[in-house]
XYZ file of C-alpha atoms in Angstrom:
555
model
C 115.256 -52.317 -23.986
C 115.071 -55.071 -26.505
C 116.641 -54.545 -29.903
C 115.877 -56.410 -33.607
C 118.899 -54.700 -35.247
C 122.602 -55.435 -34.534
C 124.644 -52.766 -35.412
C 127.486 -53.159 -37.610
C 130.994 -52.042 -36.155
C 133.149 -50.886 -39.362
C 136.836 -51.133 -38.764
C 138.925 -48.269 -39.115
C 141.607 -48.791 -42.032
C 144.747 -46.298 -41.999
C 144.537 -44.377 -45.326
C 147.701 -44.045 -47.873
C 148.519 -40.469 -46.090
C 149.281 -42.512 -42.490
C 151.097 -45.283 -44.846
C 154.233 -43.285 -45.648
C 152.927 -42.990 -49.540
C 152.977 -39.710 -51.332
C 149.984 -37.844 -50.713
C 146.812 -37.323 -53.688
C 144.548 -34.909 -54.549
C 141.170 -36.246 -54.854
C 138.555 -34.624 -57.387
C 136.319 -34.376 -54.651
C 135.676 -35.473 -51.246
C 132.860 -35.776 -49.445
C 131.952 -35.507 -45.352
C 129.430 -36.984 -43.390
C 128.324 -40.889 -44.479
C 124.304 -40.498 -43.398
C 121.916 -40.946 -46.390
C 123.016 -38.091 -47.795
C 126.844 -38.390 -48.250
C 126.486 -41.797 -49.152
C 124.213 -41.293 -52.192
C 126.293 -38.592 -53.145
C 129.712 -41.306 -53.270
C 127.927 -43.627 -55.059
C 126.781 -41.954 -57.565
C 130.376 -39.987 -58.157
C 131.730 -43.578 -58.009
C 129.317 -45.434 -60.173
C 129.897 -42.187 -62.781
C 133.459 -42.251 -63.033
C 134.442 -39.908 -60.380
C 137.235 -41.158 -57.869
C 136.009 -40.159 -54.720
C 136.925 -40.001 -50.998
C 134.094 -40.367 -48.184
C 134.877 -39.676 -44.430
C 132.276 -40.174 -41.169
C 133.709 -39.629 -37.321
C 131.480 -42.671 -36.388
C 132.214 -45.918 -36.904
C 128.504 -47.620 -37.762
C 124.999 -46.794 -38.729
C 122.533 -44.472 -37.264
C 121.329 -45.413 -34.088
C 117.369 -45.610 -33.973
C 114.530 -45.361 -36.592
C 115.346 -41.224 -37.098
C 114.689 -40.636 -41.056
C 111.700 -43.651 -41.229
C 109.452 -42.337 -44.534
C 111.388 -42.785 -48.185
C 109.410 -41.395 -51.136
C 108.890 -42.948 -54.134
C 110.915 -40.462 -56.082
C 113.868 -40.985 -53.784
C 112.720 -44.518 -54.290
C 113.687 -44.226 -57.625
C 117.052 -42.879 -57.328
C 117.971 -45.530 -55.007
C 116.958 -47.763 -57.920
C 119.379 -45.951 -60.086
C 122.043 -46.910 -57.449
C 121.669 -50.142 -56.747
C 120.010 -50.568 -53.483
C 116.194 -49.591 -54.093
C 114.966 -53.716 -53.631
C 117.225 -53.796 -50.810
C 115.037 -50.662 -49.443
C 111.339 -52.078 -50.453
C 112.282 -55.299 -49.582
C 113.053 -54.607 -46.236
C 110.496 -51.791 -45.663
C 107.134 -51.345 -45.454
C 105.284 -50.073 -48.171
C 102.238 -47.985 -47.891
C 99.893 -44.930 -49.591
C 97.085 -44.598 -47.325
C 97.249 -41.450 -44.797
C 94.521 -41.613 -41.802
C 93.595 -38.583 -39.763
C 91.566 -38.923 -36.801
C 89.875 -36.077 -34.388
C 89.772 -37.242 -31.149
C 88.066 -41.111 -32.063
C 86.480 -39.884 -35.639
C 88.388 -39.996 -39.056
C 88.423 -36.861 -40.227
C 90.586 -37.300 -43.701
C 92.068 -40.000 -45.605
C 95.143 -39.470 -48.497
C 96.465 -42.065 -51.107
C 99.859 -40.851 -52.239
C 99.469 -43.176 -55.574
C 96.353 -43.279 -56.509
C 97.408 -44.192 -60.233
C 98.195 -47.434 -61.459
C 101.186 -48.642 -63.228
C 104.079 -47.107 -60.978
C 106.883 -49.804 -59.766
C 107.617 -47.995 -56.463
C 104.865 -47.475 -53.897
C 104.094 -43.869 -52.766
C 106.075 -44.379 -49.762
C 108.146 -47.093 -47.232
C 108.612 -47.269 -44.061
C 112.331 -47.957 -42.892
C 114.425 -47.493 -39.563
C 117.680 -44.988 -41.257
C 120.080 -47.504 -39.786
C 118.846 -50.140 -42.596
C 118.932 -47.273 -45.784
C 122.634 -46.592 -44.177
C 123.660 -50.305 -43.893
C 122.295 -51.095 -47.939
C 124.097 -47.602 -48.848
C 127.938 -48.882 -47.301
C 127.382 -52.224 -48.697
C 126.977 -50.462 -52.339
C 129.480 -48.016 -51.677
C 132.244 -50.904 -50.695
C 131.851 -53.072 -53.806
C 132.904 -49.521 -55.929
C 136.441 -49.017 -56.463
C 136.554 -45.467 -57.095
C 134.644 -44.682 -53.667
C 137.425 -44.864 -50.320
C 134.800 -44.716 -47.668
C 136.791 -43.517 -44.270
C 135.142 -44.308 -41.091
C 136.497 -42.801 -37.825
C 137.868 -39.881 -39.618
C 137.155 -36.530 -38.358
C 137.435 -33.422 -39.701
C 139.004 -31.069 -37.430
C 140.641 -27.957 -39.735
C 139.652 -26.659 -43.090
C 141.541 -24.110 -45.252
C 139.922 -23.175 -49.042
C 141.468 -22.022 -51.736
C 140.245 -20.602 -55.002
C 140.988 -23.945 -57.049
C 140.016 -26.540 -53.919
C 139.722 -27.447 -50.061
C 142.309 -28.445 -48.177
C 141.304 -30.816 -45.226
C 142.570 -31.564 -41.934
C 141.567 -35.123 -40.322
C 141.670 -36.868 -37.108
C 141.978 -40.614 -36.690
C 142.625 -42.860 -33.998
C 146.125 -43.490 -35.599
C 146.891 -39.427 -35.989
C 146.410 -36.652 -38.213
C 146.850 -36.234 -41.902
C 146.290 -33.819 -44.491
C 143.607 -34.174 -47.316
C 143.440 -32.321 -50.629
C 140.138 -31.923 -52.935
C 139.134 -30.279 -56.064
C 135.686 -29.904 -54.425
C 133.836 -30.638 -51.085
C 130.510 -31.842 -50.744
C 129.144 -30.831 -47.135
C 126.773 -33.627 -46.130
C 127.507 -33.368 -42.307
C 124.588 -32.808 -40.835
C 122.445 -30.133 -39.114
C 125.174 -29.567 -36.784
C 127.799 -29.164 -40.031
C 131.535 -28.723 -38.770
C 132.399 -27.433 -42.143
C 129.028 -25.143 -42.138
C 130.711 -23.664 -38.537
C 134.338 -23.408 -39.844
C 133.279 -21.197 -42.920
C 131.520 -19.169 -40.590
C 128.124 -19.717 -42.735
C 124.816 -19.860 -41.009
C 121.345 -20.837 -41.420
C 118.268 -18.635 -41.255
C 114.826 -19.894 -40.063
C 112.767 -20.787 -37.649
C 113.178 -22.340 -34.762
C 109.593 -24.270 -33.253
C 108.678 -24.312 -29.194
C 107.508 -27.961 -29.300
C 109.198 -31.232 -28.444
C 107.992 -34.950 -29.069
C 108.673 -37.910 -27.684
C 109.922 -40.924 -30.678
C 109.105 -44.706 -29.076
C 110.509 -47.387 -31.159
C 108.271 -50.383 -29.877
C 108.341 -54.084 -30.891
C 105.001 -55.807 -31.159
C 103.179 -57.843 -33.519
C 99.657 -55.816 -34.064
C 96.737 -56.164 -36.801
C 96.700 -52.344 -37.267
C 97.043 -51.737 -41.303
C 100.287 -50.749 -42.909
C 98.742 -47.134 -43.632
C 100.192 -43.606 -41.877
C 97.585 -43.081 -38.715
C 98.040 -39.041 -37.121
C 95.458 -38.380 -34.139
C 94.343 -34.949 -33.278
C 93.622 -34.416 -29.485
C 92.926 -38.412 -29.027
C 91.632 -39.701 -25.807
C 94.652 -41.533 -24.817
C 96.918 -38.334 -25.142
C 94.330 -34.958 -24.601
C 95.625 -31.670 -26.111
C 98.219 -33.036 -27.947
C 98.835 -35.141 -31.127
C 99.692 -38.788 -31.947
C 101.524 -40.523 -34.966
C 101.848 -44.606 -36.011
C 104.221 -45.560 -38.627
C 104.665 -49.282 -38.957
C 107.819 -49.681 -39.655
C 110.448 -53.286 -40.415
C 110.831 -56.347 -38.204
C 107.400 -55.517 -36.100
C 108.861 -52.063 -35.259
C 106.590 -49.755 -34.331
C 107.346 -46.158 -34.157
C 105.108 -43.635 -32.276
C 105.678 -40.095 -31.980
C 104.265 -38.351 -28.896
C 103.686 -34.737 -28.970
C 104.676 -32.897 -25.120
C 105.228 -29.212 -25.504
C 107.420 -27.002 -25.061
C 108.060 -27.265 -21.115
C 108.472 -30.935 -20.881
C 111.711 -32.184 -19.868
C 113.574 -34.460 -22.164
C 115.763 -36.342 -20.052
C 112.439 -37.210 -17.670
C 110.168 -37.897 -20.738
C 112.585 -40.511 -22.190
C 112.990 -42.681 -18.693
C 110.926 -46.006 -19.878
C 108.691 -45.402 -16.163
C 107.206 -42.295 -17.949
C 107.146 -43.816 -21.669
C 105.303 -47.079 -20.996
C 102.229 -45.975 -19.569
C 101.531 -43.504 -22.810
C 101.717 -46.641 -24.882
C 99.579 -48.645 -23.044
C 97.223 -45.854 -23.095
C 97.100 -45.704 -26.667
C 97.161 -49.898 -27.634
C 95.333 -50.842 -24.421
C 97.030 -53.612 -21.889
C 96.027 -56.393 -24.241
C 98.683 -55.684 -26.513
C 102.274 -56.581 -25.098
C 105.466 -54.308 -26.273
C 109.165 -53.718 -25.923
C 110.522 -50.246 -26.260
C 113.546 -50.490 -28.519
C 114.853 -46.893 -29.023
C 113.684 -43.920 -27.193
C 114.058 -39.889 -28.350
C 113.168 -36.735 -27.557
C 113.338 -34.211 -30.326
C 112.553 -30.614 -31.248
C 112.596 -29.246 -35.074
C 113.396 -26.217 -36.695
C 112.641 -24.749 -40.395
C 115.756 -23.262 -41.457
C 118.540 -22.858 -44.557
C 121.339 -21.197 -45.841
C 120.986 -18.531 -48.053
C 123.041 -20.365 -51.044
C 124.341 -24.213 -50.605
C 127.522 -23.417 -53.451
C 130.525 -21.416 -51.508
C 133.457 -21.426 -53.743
C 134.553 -25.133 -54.357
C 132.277 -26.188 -50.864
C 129.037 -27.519 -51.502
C 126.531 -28.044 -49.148
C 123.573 -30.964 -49.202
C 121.041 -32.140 -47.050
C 121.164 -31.452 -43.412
C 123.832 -29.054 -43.129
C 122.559 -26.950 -45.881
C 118.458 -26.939 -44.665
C 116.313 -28.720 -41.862
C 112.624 -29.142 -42.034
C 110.455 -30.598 -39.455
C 109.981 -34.108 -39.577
C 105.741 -33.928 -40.516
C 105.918 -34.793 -44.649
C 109.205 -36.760 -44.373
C 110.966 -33.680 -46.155
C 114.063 -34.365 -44.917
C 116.236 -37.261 -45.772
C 113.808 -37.271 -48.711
C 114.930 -33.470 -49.791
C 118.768 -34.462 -48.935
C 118.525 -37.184 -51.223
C 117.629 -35.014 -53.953
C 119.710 -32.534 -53.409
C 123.066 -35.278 -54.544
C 120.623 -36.289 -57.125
C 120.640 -32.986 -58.324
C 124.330 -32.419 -57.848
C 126.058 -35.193 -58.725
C 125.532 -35.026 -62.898
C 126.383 -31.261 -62.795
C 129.944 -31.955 -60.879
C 130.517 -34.731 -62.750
C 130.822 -32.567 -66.660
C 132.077 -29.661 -64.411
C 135.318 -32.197 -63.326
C 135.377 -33.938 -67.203
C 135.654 -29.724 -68.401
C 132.435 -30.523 -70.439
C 130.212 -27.751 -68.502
C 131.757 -24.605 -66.475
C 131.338 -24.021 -62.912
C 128.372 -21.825 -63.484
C 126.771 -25.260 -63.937
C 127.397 -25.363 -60.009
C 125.514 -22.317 -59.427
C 121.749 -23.871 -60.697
C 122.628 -26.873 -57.916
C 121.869 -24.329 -55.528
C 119.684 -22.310 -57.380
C 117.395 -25.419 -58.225
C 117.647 -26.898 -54.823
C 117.546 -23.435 -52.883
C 114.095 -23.298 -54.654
C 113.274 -26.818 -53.558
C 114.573 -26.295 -49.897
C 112.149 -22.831 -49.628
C 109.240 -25.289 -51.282
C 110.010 -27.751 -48.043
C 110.643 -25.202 -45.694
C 106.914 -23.351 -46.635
C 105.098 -26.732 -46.433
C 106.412 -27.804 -43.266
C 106.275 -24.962 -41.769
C 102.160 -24.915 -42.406
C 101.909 -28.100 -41.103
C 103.608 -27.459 -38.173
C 101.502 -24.692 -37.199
C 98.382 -26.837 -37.782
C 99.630 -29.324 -35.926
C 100.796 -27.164 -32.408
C 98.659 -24.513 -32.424
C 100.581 -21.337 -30.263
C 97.283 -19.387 -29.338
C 93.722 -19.601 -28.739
C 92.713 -18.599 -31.874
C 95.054 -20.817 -33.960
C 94.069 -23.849 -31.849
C 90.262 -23.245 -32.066
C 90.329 -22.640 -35.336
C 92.305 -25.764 -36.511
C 89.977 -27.782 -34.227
C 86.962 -26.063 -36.238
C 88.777 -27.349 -39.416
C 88.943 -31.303 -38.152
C 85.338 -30.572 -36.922
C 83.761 -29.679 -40.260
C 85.915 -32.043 -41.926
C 83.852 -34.774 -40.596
C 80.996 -33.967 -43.381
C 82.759 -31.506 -45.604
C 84.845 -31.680 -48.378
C 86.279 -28.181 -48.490
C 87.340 -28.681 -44.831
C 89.453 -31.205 -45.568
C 91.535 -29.745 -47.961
C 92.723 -27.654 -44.717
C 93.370 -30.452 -42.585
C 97.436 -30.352 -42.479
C 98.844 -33.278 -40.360
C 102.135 -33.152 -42.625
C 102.209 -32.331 -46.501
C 103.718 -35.395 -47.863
C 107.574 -34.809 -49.427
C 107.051 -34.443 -53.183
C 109.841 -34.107 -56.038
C 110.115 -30.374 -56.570
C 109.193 -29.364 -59.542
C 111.546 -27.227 -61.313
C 109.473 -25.073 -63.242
C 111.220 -21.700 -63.004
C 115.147 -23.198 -63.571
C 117.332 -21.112 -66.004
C 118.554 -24.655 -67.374
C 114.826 -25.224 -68.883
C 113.833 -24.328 -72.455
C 110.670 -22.741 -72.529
C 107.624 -24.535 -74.397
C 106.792 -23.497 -77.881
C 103.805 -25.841 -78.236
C 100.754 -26.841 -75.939
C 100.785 -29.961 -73.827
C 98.554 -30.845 -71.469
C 99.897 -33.127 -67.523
C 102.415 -32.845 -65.607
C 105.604 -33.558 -67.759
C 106.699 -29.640 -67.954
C 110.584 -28.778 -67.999
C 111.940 -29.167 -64.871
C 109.809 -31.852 -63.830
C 111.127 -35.769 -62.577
C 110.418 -38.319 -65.503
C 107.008 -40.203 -64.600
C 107.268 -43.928 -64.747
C 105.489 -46.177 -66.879
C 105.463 -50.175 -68.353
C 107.886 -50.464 -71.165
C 109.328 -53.778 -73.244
C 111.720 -54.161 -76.247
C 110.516 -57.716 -78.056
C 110.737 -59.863 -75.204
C 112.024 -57.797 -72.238
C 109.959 -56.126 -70.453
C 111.097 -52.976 -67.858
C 110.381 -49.727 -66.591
C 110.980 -46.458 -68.147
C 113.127 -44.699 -65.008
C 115.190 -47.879 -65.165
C 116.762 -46.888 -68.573
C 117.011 -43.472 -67.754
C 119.546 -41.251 -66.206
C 123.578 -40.517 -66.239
C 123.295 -38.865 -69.370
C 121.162 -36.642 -71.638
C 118.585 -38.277 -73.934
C 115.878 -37.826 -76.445
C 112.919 -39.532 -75.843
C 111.024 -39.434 -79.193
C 106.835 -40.761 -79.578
C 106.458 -42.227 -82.887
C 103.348 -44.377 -84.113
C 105.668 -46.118 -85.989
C 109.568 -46.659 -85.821
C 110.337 -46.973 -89.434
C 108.845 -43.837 -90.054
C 110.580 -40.953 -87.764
C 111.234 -37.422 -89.257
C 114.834 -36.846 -89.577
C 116.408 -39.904 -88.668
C 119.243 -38.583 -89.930
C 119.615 -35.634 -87.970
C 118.955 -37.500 -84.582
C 121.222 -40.188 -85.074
C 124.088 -37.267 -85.193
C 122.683 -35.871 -81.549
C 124.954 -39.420 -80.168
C 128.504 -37.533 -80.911
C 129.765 -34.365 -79.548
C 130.796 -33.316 -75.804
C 127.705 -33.597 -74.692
C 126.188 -36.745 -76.295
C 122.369 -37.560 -76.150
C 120.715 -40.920 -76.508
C 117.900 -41.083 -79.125
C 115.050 -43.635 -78.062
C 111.899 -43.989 -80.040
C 109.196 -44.745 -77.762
C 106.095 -46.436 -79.338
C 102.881 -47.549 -78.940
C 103.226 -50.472 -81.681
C 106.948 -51.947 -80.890
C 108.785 -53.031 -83.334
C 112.618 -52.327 -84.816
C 114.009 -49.221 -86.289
C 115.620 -49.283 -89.690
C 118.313 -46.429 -88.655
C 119.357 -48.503 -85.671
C 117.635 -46.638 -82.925
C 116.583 -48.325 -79.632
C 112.524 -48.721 -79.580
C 110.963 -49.060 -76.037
C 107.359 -50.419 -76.952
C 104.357 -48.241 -74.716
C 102.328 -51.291 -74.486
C 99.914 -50.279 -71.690
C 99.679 -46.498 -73.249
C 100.451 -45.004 -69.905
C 104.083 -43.113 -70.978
C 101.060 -41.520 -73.836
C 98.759 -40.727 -71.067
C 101.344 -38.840 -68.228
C 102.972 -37.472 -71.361
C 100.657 -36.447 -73.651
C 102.291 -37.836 -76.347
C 101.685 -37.584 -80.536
C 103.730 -38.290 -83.189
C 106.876 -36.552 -83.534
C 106.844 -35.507 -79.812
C 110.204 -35.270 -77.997
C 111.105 -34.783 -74.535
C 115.046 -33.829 -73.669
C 115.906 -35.521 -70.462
C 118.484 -34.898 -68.125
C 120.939 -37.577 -66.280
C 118.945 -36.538 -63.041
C 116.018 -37.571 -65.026
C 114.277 -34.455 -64.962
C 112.642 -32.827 -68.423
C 114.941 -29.818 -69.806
C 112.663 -29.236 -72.672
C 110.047 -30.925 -74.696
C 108.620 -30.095 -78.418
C 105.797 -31.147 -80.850
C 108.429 -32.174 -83.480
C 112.000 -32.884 -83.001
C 114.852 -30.693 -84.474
C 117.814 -31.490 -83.653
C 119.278 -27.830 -83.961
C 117.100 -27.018 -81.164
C 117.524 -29.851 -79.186
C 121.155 -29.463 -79.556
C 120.736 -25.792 -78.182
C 118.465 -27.298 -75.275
C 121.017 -29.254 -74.001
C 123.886 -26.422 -74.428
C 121.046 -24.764 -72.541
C 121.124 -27.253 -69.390
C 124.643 -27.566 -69.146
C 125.491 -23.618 -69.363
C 127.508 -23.779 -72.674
C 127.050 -21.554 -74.851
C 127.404 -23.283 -78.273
């Protein structure tokens, strides 16, 4: 098989504990350096947090596996460091296809507005997101990334973890304040609690073909229904980097995975589908089957649990890697004031109360989709064929069609950290959402909103004019305390602020438009960048209370 990538080897480095030095606690530790546990180190790193990361393996992922990234998850790769990297490399697209048999049945833009910096989704083989990640995470000092290092004993305590690891050079001992549980669908640490998930498991398989070839097809998401080349089953393109191709070929349940993946048996369904005009390499074969499945809570004591090991999706609506991202997103801030004392644990708890909600969310959606897409009986199958059939001419019908509900950032409507509205706004900017991006400059600079946002609370505040806010006074004094927020005046007219305030100019009116913002409105945002509460006109009792509110303080 030919291969575009050359995977890096990373050397294995004996740690202070083999060394003879006198062993550390750590504040926390995390296992398992996929997508997951990586974004989690970097962003404990880049806040402040020292931080110990340990992987059995010694390289990247091997094959495309996690291939869709979301342009929320887009933007928290922004936040640390390695989002160009990622949309550089990948291929960006927002236009679904769905096809019945030879027909086009449905078509979905996942950005249909303008004015957003990231594209509604790339394309990008895992072992590339993994390779950007350990670059970032090796130029931060705080962040002692441990490769051949396996976990092999655990023991917690009421006040941390205790780890035992396996290197090629012995054992050793580990101590941690916390433990962040990134490991994987097949979580060691999951198994050694004793902890399980609960789910579903699905009686399908598919096939994965990485294939190199240079082809004129679009840069769009094509999903066949029952096409010719493939009868009775389904069919998905993602173009992905370096003229990598993936294809995922559904077989059922009785299919044999050793004998599906022998290239004899995976060559002819290819050139079926492209025709023998178009010449190919496979690079990476797979056989895979999915499951729908989480624990009940992802906080056990001082062990918390992310991504993979703490909930599994199946792969239609790329809700996996892009859920698992989220979750650290989610986590990180709340450990972070938890470790500096400014927050108590309880703070802990709404990580797995928000992303519990989030993983359910995920779970619900692909499990709908999965069910469209292999039908179990008669009944389901003929009527999700007599969906793609009337979805040819009518509308309604295609609001049915379910090839994979794209990931989407959970809103977190319902979260005990939000304060409730106490005056009408109209969009999608309600407490608990992500922060929408839009155009911003300051005199000569200009930037985008989510790229001076997050790490920290702040107040964003609409004014029509900067000299003129209601007390100025009052905000400026939101900067001090434990939990400090940064005032920003965001206007439609520029300018400077006499009290000293930083003014981000809405020059194409689009922050006014997603927000429906007025004078005096004032949105409280957290370091994840989600809303925690928003208001008509700003007081800074209440916005004081608001964030006492989203950290679990009582003040």
């Amino acid at each position: 098989m030919q291969s575009t990538y050359e995977y890096p080897k990373y050397a294995f480095q004996a740690p202070r504990e083999l060394q003879g030095k006198p062993s550390q606690r750590y504040p926390v530790v995390v296992v398992g350096a996929g997508p997951v546990g990586l974004v989690a180190a970097i962003d404990l790193a880049q806040q402040g947090v020292p931080v110990v990361l340990l992987d059995d393996d010694d390289t990247v992922s091997v094959g495309s596996r996690g291939v869709c990234y979301a342009k929320r998850v887009l933007e928290i790769l922004d936040r640390l460091g390695v989002g160009n990297d990622c949309v550089d490399k990948g291929v960006s697209w927002s236009v679904g296809r769905t096809f019945f048999r030879t027909e086009e049945v449905y078509c979905f833009n996942l950005l249909s507005q303008p004015d957003h910096r990231r594209p509604g989704m790339i394309n990008l083989q895992q072992y590339y997101l993994e390779e950007f990640l350990v670059r970032r995470a090796r130029k931060l000092p705080l962040l002692d990334l441990r490769f051949r290092s396996k976990v092999i004993g655990l023991q917690t305590q009421e006040q941390g973890v205790t780890l035992q690891v396996e290197t090629p050079e012995g054992e050793y001992s580990l101590a941690a304040d916390w433990l962040i549980a990134a490991d994987g669908a097949h979580s060691s640490i999951r198994r050694a609690m004793g902890l399980e998930v609960e789910g579903k498991v699905f009686m399908d398989r598919f096939l994965i073909a990485d294939v190199v070839m240079k082809a004129d097809f679009p840069a769009e998401r094509w999903f066949w229904f029952d096409p010719p080349f493939h009868p009775g089953q389904s069919v998905l393109l993602h173009h992905q980097a370096d003229n990598v191709w993936r294809i995922d070929f559904q077989l059922g349940w009785d299919a044999d995975p050793e004998e599906q993946k022998r290239p004899e048996n995976v060559i002819p369904r290819i050139k079926a589908m492209l025709g023998e005009e178009h010449e190919f390499e496979l690079e990476w074969v797979s056989v895979y089957t999915f499951q729908c499945r989480r624990m009940a809570q992802f906080r056990h004591g001082r062990v918390l649990f992310a991504g993979d090991a703490a909930h599994q999706v199946s792969p239609f609506g790329a809700r996996g890697a892009n859920s698992g991202i989220q979750d650290a997103d989610n986590l990180i801030w709340k450990l972070r004031l938890v470790l500096e004392d400014k927050a108590p644990e309880t703070l802990l708890d709404t990580y797995s109360e928000e992303r519990t909600f989030a993983a359910t969310e995920n779970l619900r959606n692909s499990t709908r989709s999965t069910d469209f897409i292999t039908p179990k009986t008669r009944v389901s199958l003929a009527f999700r064929n007599a969906v793609l059939d009337l979805a040819r001419q009518y509308p309604f019908a295609r609001a049915l069609v379910n090839s994979g509900r794209f990931s989407v950032p959970s809103i977190q409507a319902e979260s005990s950290l939000n304060t409730p509205d106490t005056a009408e706004f109209a969009g999608d900017m309600v407490p608990g959402a992500p922060c929408d991006d839009s155009p911003m400059r300051a005199q000569v600079d200009h930037f985008w909103l989510l790229d001076r946002l997050g790490n920290r609370f702040q107040l964003l505040v609409y004014v029509d004019q900067p000299s003129d806010v209601h007390q100025a006074a009052a905000l400026q004094g939101l900067m001090g305390g434990d939990i400090p927020i940064d005032v920003i005046l965001v206007s439609p007219s520029g300018g400077r602020s006499p009290h000293g305030l930083r003014v981000f100019e809405d020059y194409s009116g689009r922050f006014a438009e997603r927000y429906d913002a007025r004078d005096g409105s004032a949105w409280l945002i957290r370091p994840d960048q989600h809303i925690a509460g928003r208001w008509r006109s700003p007081d800074a009792a209440r916005i004081r209370a608001a964030a006492a509110r989203a950290t679990c303080r009582q003040e």
